[in-house]
Every structure is written in structure tokens, then in C-alpha cells.
Short mmCIF file of C-alpha atoms in Angstrom, two decimals:
data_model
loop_
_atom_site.label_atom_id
_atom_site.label_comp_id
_atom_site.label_asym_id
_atom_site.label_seq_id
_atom_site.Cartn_x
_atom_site.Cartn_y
_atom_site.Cartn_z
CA UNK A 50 -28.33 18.10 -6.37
CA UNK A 51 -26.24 20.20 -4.36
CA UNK A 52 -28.02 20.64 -0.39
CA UNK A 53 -28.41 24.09 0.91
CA UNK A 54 -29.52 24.55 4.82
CA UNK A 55 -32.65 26.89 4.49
CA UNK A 56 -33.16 28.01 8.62
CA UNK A 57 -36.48 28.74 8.90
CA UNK A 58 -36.56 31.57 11.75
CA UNK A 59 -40.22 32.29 11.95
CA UNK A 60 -43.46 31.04 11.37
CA UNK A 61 -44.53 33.26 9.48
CA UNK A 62 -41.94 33.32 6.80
CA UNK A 63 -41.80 30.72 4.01
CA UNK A 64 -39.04 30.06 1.04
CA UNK A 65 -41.16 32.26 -1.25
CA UNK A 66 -39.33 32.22 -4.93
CA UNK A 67 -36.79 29.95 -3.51
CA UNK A 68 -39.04 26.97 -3.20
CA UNK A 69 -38.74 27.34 -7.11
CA UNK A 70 -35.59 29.25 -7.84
CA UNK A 71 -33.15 27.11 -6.09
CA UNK A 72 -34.16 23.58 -7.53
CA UNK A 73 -33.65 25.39 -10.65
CA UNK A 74 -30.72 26.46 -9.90
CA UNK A 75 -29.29 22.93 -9.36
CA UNK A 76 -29.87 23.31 -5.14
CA UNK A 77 -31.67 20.78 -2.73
CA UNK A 78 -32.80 23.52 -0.27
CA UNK A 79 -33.68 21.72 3.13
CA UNK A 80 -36.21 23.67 4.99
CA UNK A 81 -35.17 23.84 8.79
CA UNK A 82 -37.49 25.65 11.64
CA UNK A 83 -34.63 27.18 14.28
CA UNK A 84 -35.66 25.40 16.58
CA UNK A 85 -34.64 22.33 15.17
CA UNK A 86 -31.10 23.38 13.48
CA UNK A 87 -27.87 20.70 13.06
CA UNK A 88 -25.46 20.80 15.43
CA UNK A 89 -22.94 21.07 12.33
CA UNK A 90 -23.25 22.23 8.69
CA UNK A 91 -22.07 18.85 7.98
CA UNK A 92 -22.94 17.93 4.46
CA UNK A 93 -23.93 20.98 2.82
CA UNK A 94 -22.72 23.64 0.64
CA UNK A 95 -23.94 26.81 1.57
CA UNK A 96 -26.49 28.40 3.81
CA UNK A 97 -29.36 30.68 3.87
CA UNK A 98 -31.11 32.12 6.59
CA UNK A 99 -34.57 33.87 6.66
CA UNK A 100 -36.20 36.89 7.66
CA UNK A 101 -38.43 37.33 11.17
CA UNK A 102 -39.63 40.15 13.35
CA UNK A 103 -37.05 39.95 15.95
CA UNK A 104 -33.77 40.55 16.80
CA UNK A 105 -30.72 38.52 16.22
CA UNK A 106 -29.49 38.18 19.72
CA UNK A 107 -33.12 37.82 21.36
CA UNK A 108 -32.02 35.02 22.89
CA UNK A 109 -34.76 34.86 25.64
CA UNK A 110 -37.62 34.39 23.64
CA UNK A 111 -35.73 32.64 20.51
CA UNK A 112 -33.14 30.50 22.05
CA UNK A 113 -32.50 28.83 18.79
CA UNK A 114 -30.14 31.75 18.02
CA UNK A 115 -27.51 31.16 19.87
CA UNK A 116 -26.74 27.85 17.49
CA UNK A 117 -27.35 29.75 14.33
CA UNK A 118 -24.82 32.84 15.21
CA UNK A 119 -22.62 29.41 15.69
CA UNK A 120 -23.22 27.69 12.43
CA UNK A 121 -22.87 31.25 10.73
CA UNK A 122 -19.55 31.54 12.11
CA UNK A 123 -19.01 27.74 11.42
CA UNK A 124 -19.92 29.08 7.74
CA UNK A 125 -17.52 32.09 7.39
CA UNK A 126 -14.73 30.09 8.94
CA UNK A 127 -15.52 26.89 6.55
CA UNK A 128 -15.87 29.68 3.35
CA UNK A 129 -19.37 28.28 3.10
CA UNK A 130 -21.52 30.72 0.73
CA UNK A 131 -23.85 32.04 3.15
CA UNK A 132 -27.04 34.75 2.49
CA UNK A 133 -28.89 36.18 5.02
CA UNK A 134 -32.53 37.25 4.31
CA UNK A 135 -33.63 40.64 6.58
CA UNK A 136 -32.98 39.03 10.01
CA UNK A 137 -31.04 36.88 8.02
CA UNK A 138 -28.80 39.57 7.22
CA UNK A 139 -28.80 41.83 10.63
CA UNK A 140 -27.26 37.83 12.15
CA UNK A 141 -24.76 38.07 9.85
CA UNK A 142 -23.88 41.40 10.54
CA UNK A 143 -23.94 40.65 14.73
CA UNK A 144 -21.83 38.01 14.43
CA UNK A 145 -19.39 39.75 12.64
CA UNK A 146 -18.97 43.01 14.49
CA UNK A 147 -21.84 44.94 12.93
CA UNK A 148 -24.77 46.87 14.70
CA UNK A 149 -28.12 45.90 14.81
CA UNK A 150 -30.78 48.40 15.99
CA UNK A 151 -33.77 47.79 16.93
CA UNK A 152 -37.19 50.18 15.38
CA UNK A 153 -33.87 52.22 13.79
CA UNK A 154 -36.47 54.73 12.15
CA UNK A 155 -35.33 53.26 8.79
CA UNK A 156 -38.46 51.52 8.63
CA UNK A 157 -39.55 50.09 5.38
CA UNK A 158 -43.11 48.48 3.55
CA UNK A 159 -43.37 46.92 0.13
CA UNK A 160 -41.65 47.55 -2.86
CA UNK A 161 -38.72 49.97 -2.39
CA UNK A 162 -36.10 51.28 -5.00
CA UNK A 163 -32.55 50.88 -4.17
CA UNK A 164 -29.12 51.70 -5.39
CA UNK A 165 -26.70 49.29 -6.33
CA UNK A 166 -23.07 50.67 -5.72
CA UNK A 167 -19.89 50.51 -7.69
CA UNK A 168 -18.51 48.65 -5.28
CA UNK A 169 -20.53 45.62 -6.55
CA UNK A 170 -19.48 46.42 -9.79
CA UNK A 171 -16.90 42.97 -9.65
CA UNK A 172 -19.36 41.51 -6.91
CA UNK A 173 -20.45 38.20 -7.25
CA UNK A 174 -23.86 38.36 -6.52
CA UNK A 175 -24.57 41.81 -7.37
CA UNK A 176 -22.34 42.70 -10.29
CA UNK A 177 -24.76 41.35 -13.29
CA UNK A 178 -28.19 42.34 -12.63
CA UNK A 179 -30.58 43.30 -14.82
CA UNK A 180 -31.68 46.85 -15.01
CA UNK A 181 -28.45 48.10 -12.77
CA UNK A 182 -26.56 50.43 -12.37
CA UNK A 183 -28.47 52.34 -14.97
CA UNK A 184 -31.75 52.02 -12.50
CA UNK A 185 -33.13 51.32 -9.46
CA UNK A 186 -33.05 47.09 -8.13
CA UNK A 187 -36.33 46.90 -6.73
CA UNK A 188 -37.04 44.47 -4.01
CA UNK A 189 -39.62 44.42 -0.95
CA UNK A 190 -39.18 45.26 2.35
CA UNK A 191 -40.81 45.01 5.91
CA UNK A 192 -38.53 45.69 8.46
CA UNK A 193 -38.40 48.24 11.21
CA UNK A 194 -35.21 47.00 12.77
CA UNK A 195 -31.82 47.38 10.46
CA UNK A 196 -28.26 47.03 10.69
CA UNK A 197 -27.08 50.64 11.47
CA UNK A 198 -23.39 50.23 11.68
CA UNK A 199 -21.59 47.88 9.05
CA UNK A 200 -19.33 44.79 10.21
CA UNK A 201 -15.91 46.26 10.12
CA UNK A 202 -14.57 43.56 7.30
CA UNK A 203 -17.49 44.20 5.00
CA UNK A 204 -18.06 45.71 1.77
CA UNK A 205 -21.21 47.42 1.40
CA UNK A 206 -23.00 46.86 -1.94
CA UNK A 207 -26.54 48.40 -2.34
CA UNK A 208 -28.04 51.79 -0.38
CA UNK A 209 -31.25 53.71 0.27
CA UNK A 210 -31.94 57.21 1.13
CA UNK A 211 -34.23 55.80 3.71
CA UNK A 212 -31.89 52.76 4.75
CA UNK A 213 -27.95 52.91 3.85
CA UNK A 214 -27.16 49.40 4.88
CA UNK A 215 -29.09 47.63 2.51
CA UNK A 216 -27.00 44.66 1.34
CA UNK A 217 -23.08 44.32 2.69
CA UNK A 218 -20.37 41.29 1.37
CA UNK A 219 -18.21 39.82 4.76
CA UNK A 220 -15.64 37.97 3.13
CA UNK A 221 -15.63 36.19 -0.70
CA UNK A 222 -19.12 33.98 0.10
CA UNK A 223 -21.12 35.80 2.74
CA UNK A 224 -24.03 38.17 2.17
CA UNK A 225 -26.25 40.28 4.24
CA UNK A 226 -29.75 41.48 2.52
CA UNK A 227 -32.00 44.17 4.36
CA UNK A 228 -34.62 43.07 1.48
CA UNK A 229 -36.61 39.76 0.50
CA UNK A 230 -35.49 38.53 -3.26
CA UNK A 231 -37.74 35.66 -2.20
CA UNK A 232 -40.75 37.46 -1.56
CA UNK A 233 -43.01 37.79 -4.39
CA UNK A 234 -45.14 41.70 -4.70
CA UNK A 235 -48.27 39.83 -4.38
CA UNK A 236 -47.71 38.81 -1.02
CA UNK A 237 -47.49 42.58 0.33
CA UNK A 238 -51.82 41.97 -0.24
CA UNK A 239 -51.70 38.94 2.51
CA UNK A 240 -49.79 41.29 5.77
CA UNK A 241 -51.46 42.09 8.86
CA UNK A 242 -53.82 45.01 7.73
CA UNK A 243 -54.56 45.76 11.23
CA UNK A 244 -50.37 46.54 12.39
CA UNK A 245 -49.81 48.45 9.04
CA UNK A 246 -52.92 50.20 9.45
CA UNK A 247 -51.55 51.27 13.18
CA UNK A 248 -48.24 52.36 11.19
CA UNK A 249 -50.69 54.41 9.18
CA UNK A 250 -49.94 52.61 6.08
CA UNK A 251 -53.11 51.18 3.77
CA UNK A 252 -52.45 47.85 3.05
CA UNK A 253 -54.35 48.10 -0.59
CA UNK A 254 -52.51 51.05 -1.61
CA UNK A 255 -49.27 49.48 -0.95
CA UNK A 256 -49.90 46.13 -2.11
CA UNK A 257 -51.56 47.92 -5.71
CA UNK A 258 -47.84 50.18 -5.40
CA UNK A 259 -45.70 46.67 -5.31
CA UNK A 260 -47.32 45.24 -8.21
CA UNK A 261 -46.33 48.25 -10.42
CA UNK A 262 -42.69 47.03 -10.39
CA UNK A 263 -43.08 43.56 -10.26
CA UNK A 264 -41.68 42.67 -13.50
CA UNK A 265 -38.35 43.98 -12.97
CA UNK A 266 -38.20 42.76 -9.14
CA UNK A 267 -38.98 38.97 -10.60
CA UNK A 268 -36.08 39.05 -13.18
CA UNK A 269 -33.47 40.92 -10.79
CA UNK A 270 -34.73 38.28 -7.64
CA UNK A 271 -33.91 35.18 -10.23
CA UNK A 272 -30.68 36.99 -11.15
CA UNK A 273 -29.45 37.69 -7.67
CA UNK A 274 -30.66 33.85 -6.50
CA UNK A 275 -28.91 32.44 -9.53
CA UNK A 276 -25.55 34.08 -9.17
CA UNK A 277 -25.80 33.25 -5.43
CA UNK A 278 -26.32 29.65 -6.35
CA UNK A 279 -23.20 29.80 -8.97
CA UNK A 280 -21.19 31.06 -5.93
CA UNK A 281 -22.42 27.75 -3.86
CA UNK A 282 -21.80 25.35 -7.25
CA UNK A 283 -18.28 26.96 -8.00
CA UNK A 284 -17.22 26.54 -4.09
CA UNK A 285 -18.68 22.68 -3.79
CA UNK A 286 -15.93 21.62 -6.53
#
């Protein structure tokens, strides 16, 4: 099996679908908190890094990301197929030229439609997925921070009317995602009720509204996960 470096960035997160999806896939994902990152991406074939309620430079409170901006460099330079989660993403985007703002007002809960662009059209990752062009991908989101200007090398590949940066290629093997393809609908049920409900958002109505699409979210997540892993199998060789 092929080893992926899964960094861990919060506590809170987990793999989700990828625990699953990757293994399938043919990848070894190993599961790293930040705080206890390699040095080097010495010995594996691709990268992906999580989502967390924070920003990608907050250096003070999460010193760990000072070495992940370097192994995501490390990554781009080495051609390393790289794919970056929510916070995931908004690093990729920092370390790369992008802007990262933080509470943007392109906040986002739960299931969300989005539009895939013809610019992915020969993408990689986003070129084949089911139910696109012709509709919406629909994907979760919780996020109040976003990347508000793209990296200046990047191609951007899915948009919102509520958040344009929503996924963005850097290169031939690195992705940025605004969503979570890992996060399963019925996990919107298990957030904090008491912050949503201070964002004035019900957590049962919007946990019922996630289910409603959850079909076509599970077979566009395995899509996007399995062409990602293709990208990682066809660069190892």
C-alpha cells in the first residue's frame, strides 16, 4: 500500500470517509496530530491536511504550523499530490501567495450546493464527477474563515454565490478545498448546538437539510477521493 501523511490539525476533526475511502483506494493513510509532524515527507506519496477552527498562520497558539506550511512547500517543490481539507486548503493557499481572511462573512453550515467550473473540465480531480456540470456538487461546510484572494499560480475550479473560492488547483498535484468530502451529512447532527444556536442556526433543521442530499454528496466525495488517490498512484511510479 501506497502511505499518505494524514496531519491531523485539530482535535476535533477525524478522517471521516477517508478512514474507509483511502484503503480502498490502494492508500495507507497515517494519521498524524500537528503537533507531532515529520521533520521530512520522507517516504510518502502524497499529503493531506485537515480542517480546524483556526487560522493557518496562528502560530501563537498552534505552533505546529510553522512545520506544516514547510512540508507543504516541501510537497509542491517535490510534486507531491497534496489536498488540503478547509484549513487544509486556506494553508495551501498562504503558503502560496493567497489570502486568508479571517470571519470573511462567507460563512457556511451543512450541506451547501456548489458550482463546478469549466475550468475543471480537464482537471484531475474535478473533471469526472458524478452529477456535474449538469448540477450542483454538494458537499458540507463549516467554516467562517475562507480564502478571499486566490494564490496567484492557481486555477480556480468550483464557486459559490455565498463563497467564490471554493476549491483552487496550485500546480499539476496540489488542491485547496473550502468543503469536507470526508465529512459524512450525518455528522452535521453531532456540532456544538449551543455556538450554532448563537449563529442563529437550529442544529435539527440543518442536520434534517444535509441528509436530503446525502446520496449524491456520498458518490461525488468517493469520486473526488478516488481520482485524488489515482493522482498519488500515477505520481508514485
Amino acid at each position: 500500500m501506497t502511505r499518505v501523511l494524514v496531519v491531523l490539525n485539530s482535535p476535533t476533526s477525524s478522517m471521516g470517509r477517508l478512514e474507509q475511502l483511502l484503503p480502498e483506494a490502494g492508500l495507507d493513510p497515517f494519521l498524524t496530530p500537528g503537533s507531532e509532524l515529520p521533520e521530512t515527507l520522507d517516504g510518502f506519496a502524497g499529503v493531506v491536511l485537515l480542517g480546524g477552527g483556526f487560522m493557518p498562520d496562528d502560530d501563537v497558539d498552534h505552533p505546529f504550523l510553522a512545520r506544516e506550511r514547510r512540508l507543504t512547500t516541501e510537497a509542491l517543490e517535490a510534486g507531491l499530490p497534496l489536498l488540503g481539507l478547509c484549513l487544509g486548503g486556506q494553508l495551501l493557499a498562504h503558503v502560496t501567495g493567497g489570502v486568508v481572511t479571517a470571519r470573511s462573512g462567507e460563512t457556511e453550515r451543512g450541506m451547501c450546493p456548489l458550482t463546478v467550473l469549466p475550468a475543471a473540465a480537464d482537471d484531475r480531480v474535478f473533471g469526472d464527477l458524478p452529477g456535474v456540470p449538469d448540477g450542483p456538487l454538494w458537499m458540507i461546510e463549516n467554516h467562517a474563515d475562507s480564502v478571499t484572494t486566490l494564490p496567484p499560480s492557481a486555477t480556480l475550479l468550483v464557486s459559490s454565490g455565498v463563497c467564490p473560492i471554493q476549491a483552487f488547483r496550485v500546480g499539476e498535484a496540489a488542491w485547496g478545498l473550502q468543503f469536507h468530502p470526508e465529512a459524512r451529512p450525518e455528522r452535521v447532527a453531532t456540532w456544538d448546538e449551543a455556538a450554532l444556536s448563537e449563529q442563529g442556526i437550529n442544529r435539527a433543521a440543518l442536520a434534517e437539510a444535509a441528509l436530503v442530499h446525502a446520496t449524491e454528496n456520498e458518490a461525488q466525495s468517493r469520486a473526488l477521493v478516488r481520482a485524488w488517490s489515482d493522482v498519488v498512484h500515477e505520481t508514485a511510479k
